[in-house]
Amino acid sequence: MASTGLSPNPAANLTEAAEGLNKGEQFTSFDVAAFEVPHGRDEAWRFTPLRRLRGLHDGSAVADGAPSIEVSADAAVRTETVQRGDDRLGAAGVPADRVAAQAFSAFPEATVVTVPKAVAVAEPIQITITGPGPDATAYGHLQVRAEELSQATVVIDVRGSGTYADNVEFVVGNSAQLTVVWIADAAADMVHVTMHHAALGKDAVLRHTAVQLGGELVRLTGRVRFDGQGGDAELLGLYFADDGQHLESRLLVDHSRPNCRSNVLYKGALQGEPNSALPDAHTVWVGDVVIRAAGVGTDTFEVNRNLVLADGARADSIPNLEIETGEIIQAGHASATGRFDDLQLFYLQARGIPEDQARRLIVRGFFGEIISRIPVPFVQERLTDAVERELAVTENK
């Protein structure tokens, strides 16, 4: 198992960027035509199996279906259905790739969920997004707004089947606190490409957890922007890939304001059957953090861990830091991909625990760090059960 780290002394590591454009200056546009059709040599798409996107990337995927977005929330929470011309849409960010721009230009209507100023919502807001169905394609848009001094937890559950692309926005006002749990647990035929945009105001707090379990191909691009000093973003992720699945996460945290904090922790496991006719499990994690010259006092760290449980499964992990100022608290990253720790297995087996049970205990502990930090009991229980089901599949192979 190999790992990499950086910046016990951030001032000595002023940049880790490749020559070229700062990641924070990546081109964005609402116009599909402003983007070239992606190809395998593009850095942003080189890991994605483009032929499995069903035309989402090249304009050939015509919307012939519609998603269903259902919201269950406290009476104090406002839920609206709006058209593309609503001036609130795009407030958290602009599409940064062709699929996101296509989704923005093609959604039939958007859903806006607002937590009013100074309102603390006790129960989680539950949003269920259901795909358009087998052999159908749809585009969608969801925006969650936490106004100044508000507090809320949102659970977004992506289900169903078909081909679906969308933009999801989180607008977190000054001193607001928003916790988001996004779960992609769709049918085995689902192809879902989504871009999450988050804009944090002064002293705003965002806790975002992304879970990828189901679907044939799921690609999440997450972008965090600080609009005021003192913002705090925590990005957690859990994914478990099997034969035939491609699960991809691409994150960008843009520190352009003083005294902001970000923490990224993603963990994934991959399994499969060597004789399966399906493609081997493949996961991708790319974590980019940009600290601009104005981002003095930044405190940031990102970690990705992958556990490979089968031959042939592949996990790509690429952390990146771009630092333009040495006046920060800390900045670093770590990445590791490997199989079971032989010492852990030996320790457990030496105490009379059979190997199959020892492996289950190690995987449970591996994911337990993420699950325990989700402040929604029914989601914790659901994810624990999902991991157990995946492990049962492994043992039956």
One Martini backbone bead per residue (centre of mass of N, CA, C, O) as a GRO file, in nm:
protein
  397
    1MET     BB    1   0.096   0.036   0.024
    2ALA     BB    2   0.044   0.368  -0.086
    3SER     BB    3   0.161   0.707  -0.006
    4THR     BB    4   0.082   1.063   0.008
    5GLY     BB    5   0.228   1.385   0.096
    6LEU     BB    6   0.190   1.733   0.234
    7SER     BB    7   0.280   2.009   0.421
    8PRO     BB    8   0.414   2.066   0.710
    9ASN     BB    9   0.530   2.324   0.535
   10PRO     BB   10   0.360   2.531   0.336
   11ALA     BB   11   0.576   2.755   0.262
   12ALA     BB   12   0.756   2.526   0.107
   13ASN     BB   13   0.472   2.480  -0.079
   14LEU     BB   14   0.366   2.692  -0.310
   15THR     BB   15   0.356   2.457  -0.540
   16GLU     BB   16   0.168   2.181  -0.738
   17ALA     BB   17   0.145   2.288  -1.018
   18ALA     BB   18   0.096   2.282  -1.325
   19GLU     BB   19   0.143   2.410  -1.606
   20GLY     BB   20  -0.093   2.670  -1.623
   21LEU     BB   21  -0.403   2.674  -1.539
   22ASN     BB   22  -0.586   2.743  -1.294
   23LYS     BB   23  -0.837   2.560  -1.162
   24GLY     BB   24  -1.007   2.819  -1.073
   25GLU     BB   25  -1.002   2.910  -1.404
   26GLN     BB   26  -1.203   2.744  -1.519
   27PHE     BB   27  -1.411   2.699  -1.759
   28THR     BB   28  -1.735   2.866  -1.794
   29SER     BB   29  -2.083   2.774  -1.898
   30PHE     BB   30  -2.420   2.776  -2.030
   31ASP     BB   31  -2.297   2.702  -2.309
   32VAL     BB   32  -2.258   2.432  -2.500
   33ALA     BB   33  -2.093   2.552  -2.751
   34ALA     BB   34  -1.836   2.637  -2.567
   35PHE     BB   35  -1.787   2.330  -2.583
   36GLU     BB   36  -1.613   2.069  -2.640
   37VAL     BB   37  -1.593   1.760  -2.729
   38PRO     BB   38  -1.511   1.506  -2.562
   39HIS     BB   39  -1.204   1.325  -2.498
   40GLY     BB   40  -0.959   1.099  -2.395
   41ARG     BB   41  -0.735   1.347  -2.369
   42ASP     BB   42  -0.884   1.476  -2.157
   43GLU     BB   43  -0.834   1.534  -1.834
   44ALA     BB   44  -1.147   1.538  -1.738
   45TRP     BB   45  -1.196   1.240  -1.925
   46ARG     BB   46  -0.974   1.001  -1.920
   47PHE     BB   47  -1.146   0.797  -1.719
   48THR     BB   48  -1.396   0.812  -1.891
   49PRO     BB   49  -1.637   0.613  -2.051
   50LEU     BB   50  -1.777   0.758  -2.316
   51ARG     BB   51  -1.948   0.516  -2.442
   52ARG     BB   52  -2.126   0.505  -2.159
   53LEU     BB   53  -2.291   0.797  -2.183
   54ARG     BB   54  -2.512   0.806  -2.415
   55GLY     BB   55  -2.449   1.116  -2.531
   56LEU     BB   56  -2.403   1.343  -2.310
   57HIS     BB   57  -2.124   1.471  -2.443
   58ASP     BB   58  -2.235   1.514  -2.776
   59GLY     BB   59  -2.572   1.563  -2.808
   60SER     BB   60  -2.730   1.272  -2.863
   61ALA     BB   61  -2.894   1.310  -2.593
   62VAL     BB   62  -3.227   1.301  -2.597
   63ALA     BB   63  -3.499   1.418  -2.446
   64ASP     BB   64  -3.757   1.150  -2.351
   65GLY     BB   65  -3.779   1.239  -2.048
   66ALA     BB   66  -3.845   1.244  -1.683
   67PRO     BB   67  -3.802   1.349  -1.380
   68SER     BB   68  -3.836   1.292  -1.026
   69ILE     BB   69  -3.917   1.544  -0.769
   70GLU     BB   70  -3.925   1.494  -0.418
   71VAL     BB   71  -4.053   1.672  -0.124
   72SER     BB   72  -3.975   1.642   0.231
   73ALA     BB   73  -4.097   1.889   0.469
   74ASP     BB   74  -4.115   2.135   0.654
   75ALA     BB   75  -4.330   2.404   0.660
   76ALA     BB   76  -4.090   2.623   0.655
   77VAL     BB   77  -4.026   2.504   0.385
   78ARG     BB   78  -3.952   2.596   0.056
   79THR     BB   79  -4.121   2.485  -0.250
   80GLU     BB   80  -4.017   2.511  -0.596
   81THR     BB   81  -4.124   2.562  -0.937
   82VAL     BB   82  -3.905   2.647  -1.205
   83GLN     BB   83  -3.757   2.825  -1.446
   84ARG     BB   84  -3.472   2.913  -1.613
   85GLY     BB   85  -3.518   3.237  -1.564
   86ASP     BB   86  -3.443   3.222  -1.286
   87ASP     BB   87  -3.216   3.426  -1.101
   88ARG     BB   88  -3.109   3.196  -0.897
   89LEU     BB   89  -2.991   3.041  -1.108
   90GLY     BB   90  -2.639   2.993  -1.066
   91ALA     BB   91  -2.534   3.107  -0.784
   92ALA     BB   92  -2.320   2.861  -0.717
   93GLY     BB   93  -2.275   2.805  -1.037
   94VAL     BB   94  -2.106   2.710  -1.335
   95PRO     BB   95  -2.063   2.526  -1.582
   96ALA     BB   96  -1.753   2.306  -1.651
   97ASP     BB   97  -1.910   2.132  -1.868
   98ARG     BB   98  -2.093   1.993  -2.119
   99VAL     BB   99  -2.299   1.833  -1.952
  100ALA     BB  100  -2.386   2.060  -1.761
  101ALA     BB  101  -2.477   2.252  -1.989
  102GLN     BB  102  -2.687   2.061  -2.106
  103ALA     BB  103  -2.860   2.041  -1.850
  104PHE     BB  104  -2.923   2.349  -1.826
  105SER     BB  105  -3.058   2.369  -2.128
  106ALA     BB  106  -3.279   2.100  -2.079
  107PHE     BB  107  -3.448   2.156  -1.850
  108PRO     BB  108  -3.789   2.191  -1.778
  109GLU     BB  109  -3.741   2.213  -1.454
  110ALA     BB  110  -3.700   2.354  -1.130
  111THR     BB  111  -3.583   2.297  -0.794
  112VAL     BB  112  -3.659   2.495  -0.496
  113VAL     BB  113  -3.500   2.498  -0.174
  114THR     BB  114  -3.595   2.682   0.130
  115VAL     BB  115  -3.429   2.819   0.410
  116PRO     BB  116  -3.504   3.040   0.617
  117LYS     BB  117  -3.424   3.285   0.805
  118ALA     BB  118  -3.333   3.160   1.119
  119VAL     BB  119  -3.398   2.860   1.054
  120ALA     BB  120  -3.450   2.549   1.232
  121VAL     BB  121  -3.438   2.225   1.115
  122ALA     BB  122  -3.496   1.926   1.262
  123GLU     BB  123  -3.570   1.767   1.014
  124PRO     BB  124  -3.505   1.608   0.745
  125ILE     BB  125  -3.469   1.675   0.417
  126GLN     BB  126  -3.642   1.501   0.156
  127ILE     BB  127  -3.495   1.399  -0.161
  128THR     BB  128  -3.634   1.255  -0.459
  129ILE     BB  129  -3.465   1.106  -0.737
  130THR     BB  130  -3.601   0.995  -1.051
  131GLY     BB  131  -3.555   0.842  -1.314
  132PRO     BB  132  -3.687   0.797  -1.649
  133GLY     BB  133  -3.600   0.517  -1.732
  134PRO     BB  134  -3.573   0.286  -1.949
  135ASP     BB  135  -3.425   0.421  -2.234
  136ALA     BB  136  -3.405   0.705  -2.097
  137THR     BB  137  -3.384   1.074  -2.104
  138ALA     BB  138  -3.258   1.329  -1.867
  139TYR     BB  139  -3.300   1.658  -1.714
  140GLY     BB  140  -3.177   1.859  -1.428
  141HIS     BB  141  -3.270   2.075  -1.130
  142LEU     BB  142  -3.114   2.173  -0.812
  143GLN     BB  143  -3.193   2.389  -0.525
  144VAL     BB  144  -3.027   2.482  -0.217
  145ARG     BB  145  -3.135   2.713   0.045
  146ALA     BB  146  -2.944   2.879   0.305
  147GLU     BB  147  -3.011   3.113   0.496
  148GLU     BB  148  -2.940   3.324   0.716
  149LEU     BB  149  -2.889   3.141   1.015
  150SER     BB  150  -2.946   2.867   0.920
  151GLN     BB  151  -3.072   2.514   0.964
  152ALA     BB  152  -2.985   2.200   0.787
  153THR     BB  153  -3.097   1.879   0.655
  154VAL     BB  154  -3.008   1.687   0.357
  155VAL     BB  155  -3.164   1.423   0.162
  156ILE     BB  156  -3.039   1.274  -0.139
  157ASP     BB  157  -3.222   1.046  -0.354
  158VAL     BB  158  -3.104   0.831  -0.605
  159ARG     BB  159  -3.307   0.676  -0.851
  160GLY     BB  160  -3.360   0.433  -1.073
  161SER     BB  161  -3.346   0.483  -1.432
  162GLY     BB  162  -3.125   0.546  -1.694
  163THR     BB  163  -3.062   0.883  -1.817
  164TYR     BB  164  -2.876   1.133  -1.618
  165ALA     BB  165  -2.857   1.497  -1.590
  166ASP     BB  166  -2.714   1.745  -1.353
  167ASN     BB  167  -2.773   2.020  -1.129
  168VAL     BB  168  -2.641   2.109  -0.800
  169GLU     BB  169  -2.733   2.348  -0.549
  170PHE     BB  170  -2.550   2.535  -0.281
  171VAL     BB  171  -2.679   2.798  -0.076
  172VAL     BB  172  -2.480   2.953   0.179
  173GLY     BB  173  -2.525   3.161   0.411
  174ASN     BB  174  -2.462   3.358   0.651
  175SER     BB  175  -2.413   3.150   0.920
  176ALA     BB  176  -2.484   2.892   0.794
  177GLN     BB  177  -2.616   2.540   0.812
  178LEU     BB  178  -2.527   2.261   0.592
  179THR     BB  179  -2.650   1.930   0.545
  180VAL     BB  180  -2.537   1.672   0.314
  181VAL     BB  181  -2.695   1.376   0.161
  182TRP     BB  182  -2.575   1.189  -0.116
  183ILE     BB  183  -2.752   0.921  -0.296
  184ALA     BB  184  -2.635   0.664  -0.519
  185ASP     BB  185  -2.904   0.403  -0.573
  186ALA     BB  186  -2.947   0.275  -0.843
  187ALA     BB  187  -2.981   0.105  -1.100
  188ALA     BB  188  -2.780  -0.089  -1.312
  189ASP     BB  189  -2.860   0.117  -1.575
  190MET     BB  190  -2.749   0.374  -1.460
  191VAL     BB  191  -2.676   0.707  -1.587
  192HIS     BB  192  -2.485   0.955  -1.393
  193VAL     BB  193  -2.445   1.311  -1.432
  194THR     BB  194  -2.296   1.537  -1.190
  195MET     BB  195  -2.315   1.881  -1.060
  196HIS     BB  196  -2.174   2.040  -0.776
  197HIS     BB  197  -2.269   2.352  -0.619
  198ALA     BB  198  -2.088   2.568  -0.385
  199ALA     BB  199  -2.186   2.852  -0.174
  200LEU     BB  200  -2.011   3.045   0.072
  201GLY     BB  201  -2.047   3.239   0.323
  202LYS     BB  202  -2.001   3.398   0.596
  203ASP     BB  203  -1.948   3.153   0.825
  204ALA     BB  204  -2.010   2.907   0.670
  205VAL     BB  205  -2.160   2.565   0.669
  206LEU     BB  206  -2.048   2.257   0.510
  207ARG     BB  207  -2.194   1.920   0.486
  208HIS     BB  208  -2.071   1.674   0.250
  209THR     BB  209  -2.219   1.365   0.138
  210ALA     BB  210  -2.104   1.103  -0.082
  211VAL     BB  211  -2.291   0.830  -0.231
  212GLN     BB  212  -2.178   0.523  -0.404
  213LEU     BB  213  -2.356   0.225  -0.529
  214GLY     BB  214  -2.522   0.261  -0.779
  215GLY     BB  215  -2.499   0.192  -1.102
  216GLU     BB  216  -2.306   0.200  -1.386
  217LEU     BB  217  -2.268   0.528  -1.403
  218VAL     BB  218  -2.091   0.764  -1.187
  219ARG     BB  219  -2.057   1.129  -1.204
  220LEU     BB  220  -1.890   1.351  -0.982
  221THR     BB  221  -1.894   1.711  -0.960
  222GLY     BB  222  -1.723   1.921  -0.726
  223ARG     BB  223  -1.787   2.268  -0.612
  224VAL     BB  224  -1.612   2.512  -0.409
  225ARG     BB  225  -1.716   2.841  -0.283
  226PHE     BB  226  -1.589   3.137  -0.138
  227ASP     BB  227  -1.769   3.449  -0.038
  228GLY     BB  228  -1.635   3.437   0.254
  229GLN     BB  229  -1.513   3.452   0.546
  230GLY     BB  230  -1.503   3.155   0.748
  231GLY     BB  231  -1.539   2.911   0.593
  232ASP     BB  232  -1.687   2.561   0.604
  233ALA     BB  233  -1.572   2.251   0.448
  234GLU     BB  234  -1.713   1.919   0.428
  235LEU     BB  235  -1.595   1.625   0.242
  236LEU     BB  236  -1.763   1.326   0.193
  237GLY     BB  237  -1.695   0.969   0.100
  238LEU     BB  238  -1.876   0.678  -0.048
  239TYR     BB  239  -1.767   0.368  -0.214
  240PHE     BB  240  -1.904   0.067  -0.402
  241ALA     BB  241  -1.765  -0.152  -0.634
  242ASP     BB  242  -1.856  -0.344  -0.915
  243ASP     BB  243  -1.922  -0.509  -1.162
  244GLY     BB  244  -1.979  -0.263  -1.420
  245GLN     BB  245  -1.858  -0.023  -1.254
  246HIS     BB  246  -1.848   0.347  -1.262
  247LEU     BB  247  -1.684   0.556  -1.017
  248GLU     BB  248  -1.687   0.921  -0.996
  249SER     BB  249  -1.467   1.182  -0.848
  250ARG     BB  250  -1.470   1.551  -0.868
  251LEU     BB  251  -1.277   1.800  -0.700
  252LEU     BB  252  -1.326   2.158  -0.600
  253VAL     BB  253  -1.140   2.382  -0.391
  254ASP     BB  254  -1.185   2.742  -0.353
  255HIS     BB  255  -0.944   2.956  -0.209
  256SER     BB  256  -1.036   3.320  -0.198
  257ARG     BB  257  -1.053   3.349   0.116
  258PRO     BB  258  -1.021   3.416   0.432
  259ASN     BB  259  -1.025   3.184   0.682
  260CYS     BB  260  -1.059   2.896   0.555
  261ARG     BB  261  -1.214   2.564   0.549
  262SER     BB  262  -1.103   2.223   0.455
  263ASN     BB  263  -1.240   1.880   0.427
  264VAL     BB  264  -1.128   1.566   0.282
  265LEU     BB  265  -1.311   1.237   0.273
  266TYR     BB  266  -1.246   0.941   0.085
  267LYS     BB  267  -1.405   0.610   0.046
  268GLY     BB  268  -1.316   0.288  -0.112
  269ALA     BB  269  -1.452  -0.008  -0.279
  270LEU     BB  270  -1.350  -0.315  -0.457
  271GLN     BB  271  -1.511  -0.561  -0.663
  272GLY     BB  272  -1.522  -0.911  -0.798
  273GLU     BB  273  -1.530  -1.129  -1.088
  274PRO     BB  274  -1.301  -1.276  -1.289
  275ASN     BB  275  -1.543  -1.424  -1.486
  276SER     BB  276  -1.676  -1.181  -1.574
  277ALA     BB  277  -1.839  -1.005  -1.845
  278LEU     BB  278  -1.790  -0.761  -1.704
  279PRO     BB  279  -1.652  -0.496  -1.618
  280ASP     BB  280  -1.438  -0.382  -1.421
  281ALA     BB  281  -1.396  -0.225  -1.153
  282HIS     BB  282  -1.419   0.148  -1.130
  283THR     BB  283  -1.235   0.413  -0.978
  284VAL     BB  284  -1.252   0.780  -0.923
  285TRP     BB  285  -1.021   1.026  -0.777
  286VAL     BB  286  -1.031   1.391  -0.777
  287GLY     BB  287  -0.836   1.634  -0.590
  288ASP     BB  288  -0.887   1.987  -0.572
  289VAL     BB  289  -0.677   2.256  -0.443
  290VAL     BB  290  -0.717   2.613  -0.412
  291ILE     BB  291  -0.480   2.876  -0.321
  292ARG     BB  292  -0.496   3.190  -0.311
  293ALA     BB  293  -0.361   3.490  -0.237
  294ALA     BB  294  -0.630   3.561  -0.057
  295GLY     BB  295  -0.604   3.272   0.119
  296VAL     BB  296  -0.551   3.345   0.400
  297GLY     BB  297  -0.568   3.110   0.659
  298THR     BB  298  -0.567   2.837   0.551
  299ASP     BB  299  -0.743   2.512   0.611
  300THR     BB  300  -0.624   2.204   0.458
  301PHE     BB  301  -0.748   1.865   0.372
  302GLU     BB  302  -0.684   1.555   0.179
  303VAL     BB  303  -0.848   1.225   0.142
  304ASN     BB  304  -0.771   0.893  -0.004
  305ARG     BB  305  -0.928   0.563   0.011
  306ASN     BB  306  -0.847   0.223  -0.106
  307LEU     BB  307  -1.016  -0.103  -0.143
  308VAL     BB  308  -0.899  -0.404  -0.283
  309LEU     BB  309  -1.093  -0.722  -0.342
  310ALA     BB  310  -0.997  -0.763  -0.655
  311ASP     BB  311  -0.906  -0.872  -0.938
  312GLY     BB  312  -0.891  -0.593  -1.179
  313ALA     BB  313  -0.946  -0.378  -1.008
  314ARG     BB  314  -0.973  -0.006  -1.026
  315ALA     BB  315  -0.787   0.270  -0.869
  316ASP     BB  316  -0.805   0.618  -0.901
  317SER     BB  317  -0.569   0.865  -0.747
  318ILE     BB  318  -0.582   1.241  -0.739
  319PRO     BB  319  -0.402   1.475  -0.579
  320ASN     BB  320  -0.428   1.844  -0.550
  321LEU     BB  321  -0.211   2.140  -0.526
  322GLU     BB  322  -0.265   2.505  -0.517
  323ILE     BB  323  -0.022   2.755  -0.413
  324GLU     BB  324  -0.009   3.130  -0.363
  325THR     BB  325   0.044   3.108  -0.043
  326GLY     BB  326   0.218   3.104   0.283
  327GLU     BB  327  -0.039   3.228   0.456
  328ILE     BB  328  -0.098   2.949   0.631
  329ILE     BB  329  -0.176   2.683   0.825
  330GLN     BB  330  -0.265   2.443   0.613
  331ALA     BB  331  -0.154   2.188   0.358
  332GLY     BB  332  -0.287   1.871   0.234
  333HIS     BB  333  -0.221   1.520   0.138
  334ALA     BB  334  -0.375   1.186   0.075
  335SER     BB  335  -0.297   0.852  -0.069
  336ALA     BB  336  -0.456   0.516  -0.091
  337THR     BB  337  -0.386   0.182  -0.236
  338GLY     BB  338  -0.524  -0.147  -0.145
  339ARG     BB  339  -0.525  -0.411   0.040
  340PHE     BB  340  -0.521  -0.595   0.283
  341ASP     BB  341  -0.401  -0.598   0.596
  342ASP     BB  342  -0.201  -0.842   0.712
  343LEU     BB  343  -0.179  -0.758   1.010
  344GLN     BB  344  -0.479  -0.747   1.070
  345LEU     BB  345  -0.546  -1.035   0.996
  346PHE     BB  346  -0.350  -1.171   1.191
  347TYR     BB  347  -0.458  -1.055   1.453
  348LEU     BB  348  -0.746  -1.177   1.428
  349GLN     BB  349  -0.670  -1.479   1.377
  350ALA     BB  350  -0.500  -1.507   1.646
  351ARG     BB  351  -0.804  -1.470   1.795
  352GLY     BB  352  -1.009  -1.677   1.629
  353ILE     BB  353  -1.076  -1.535   1.360
  354PRO     BB  354  -1.197  -1.579   1.077
  355GLU     BB  355  -1.117  -1.461   0.773
  356ASP     BB  356  -1.399  -1.362   0.674
  357GLN     BB  357  -1.460  -1.199   0.934
  358ALA     BB  358  -1.209  -1.021   0.930
  359ARG     BB  359  -1.274  -0.878   0.665
  360ARG     BB  360  -1.539  -0.751   0.758
  361LEU     BB  361  -1.422  -0.583   0.990
  362ILE     BB  362  -1.234  -0.409   0.817
  363VAL     BB  363  -1.451  -0.282   0.633
  364ARG     BB  364  -1.625  -0.161   0.848
  365GLY     BB  365  -1.400   0.022   0.963
  366PHE     BB  366  -1.336   0.175   0.704
  367PHE     BB  367  -1.642   0.304   0.685
  368GLY     BB  368  -1.709   0.405   0.976
  369GLU     BB  369  -1.589   0.693   0.964
  370ILE     BB  370  -1.813   0.799   0.775
  371ILE     BB  371  -2.086   0.704   0.894
  372SER     BB  372  -2.047   0.839   1.185
  373ARG     BB  373  -2.064   1.148   1.040
  374ILE     BB  374  -2.368   1.098   1.001
  375PRO     BB  375  -2.656   1.287   1.134
  376VAL     BB  376  -2.839   1.017   1.031
  377PRO     BB  377  -2.964   0.732   1.138
  378PHE     BB  378  -3.110   0.608   0.881
  379VAL     BB  379  -2.853   0.634   0.706
  380GLN     BB  380  -2.658   0.468   0.866
  381GLU     BB  381  -2.821   0.206   0.846
  382ARG     BB  382  -2.832   0.185   0.539
  383LEU     BB  383  -2.519   0.178   0.489
  384THR     BB  384  -2.453  -0.065   0.661
  385ASP     BB  385  -2.634  -0.261   0.498
  386ALA     BB  386  -2.495  -0.217   0.224
  387VAL     BB  387  -2.219  -0.324   0.305
  388GLU     BB  388  -2.317  -0.606   0.388
  389ARG     BB  389  -2.421  -0.686   0.108
  390GLU     BB  390  -2.153  -0.661  -0.040
  391LEU     BB  391  -2.002  -0.872   0.137
  392ALA     BB  392  -2.187  -1.110   0.066
  393VAL     BB  393  -2.114  -1.115  -0.231
  394THR     BB  394  -1.816  -1.175  -0.193
  395GLU     BB  395  -1.851  -1.453  -0.035
  396ASN     BB  396  -2.021  -1.593  -0.285
  397LYS     BB  397  -1.757  -1.595  -0.498
   0.00000   0.00000   0.00000
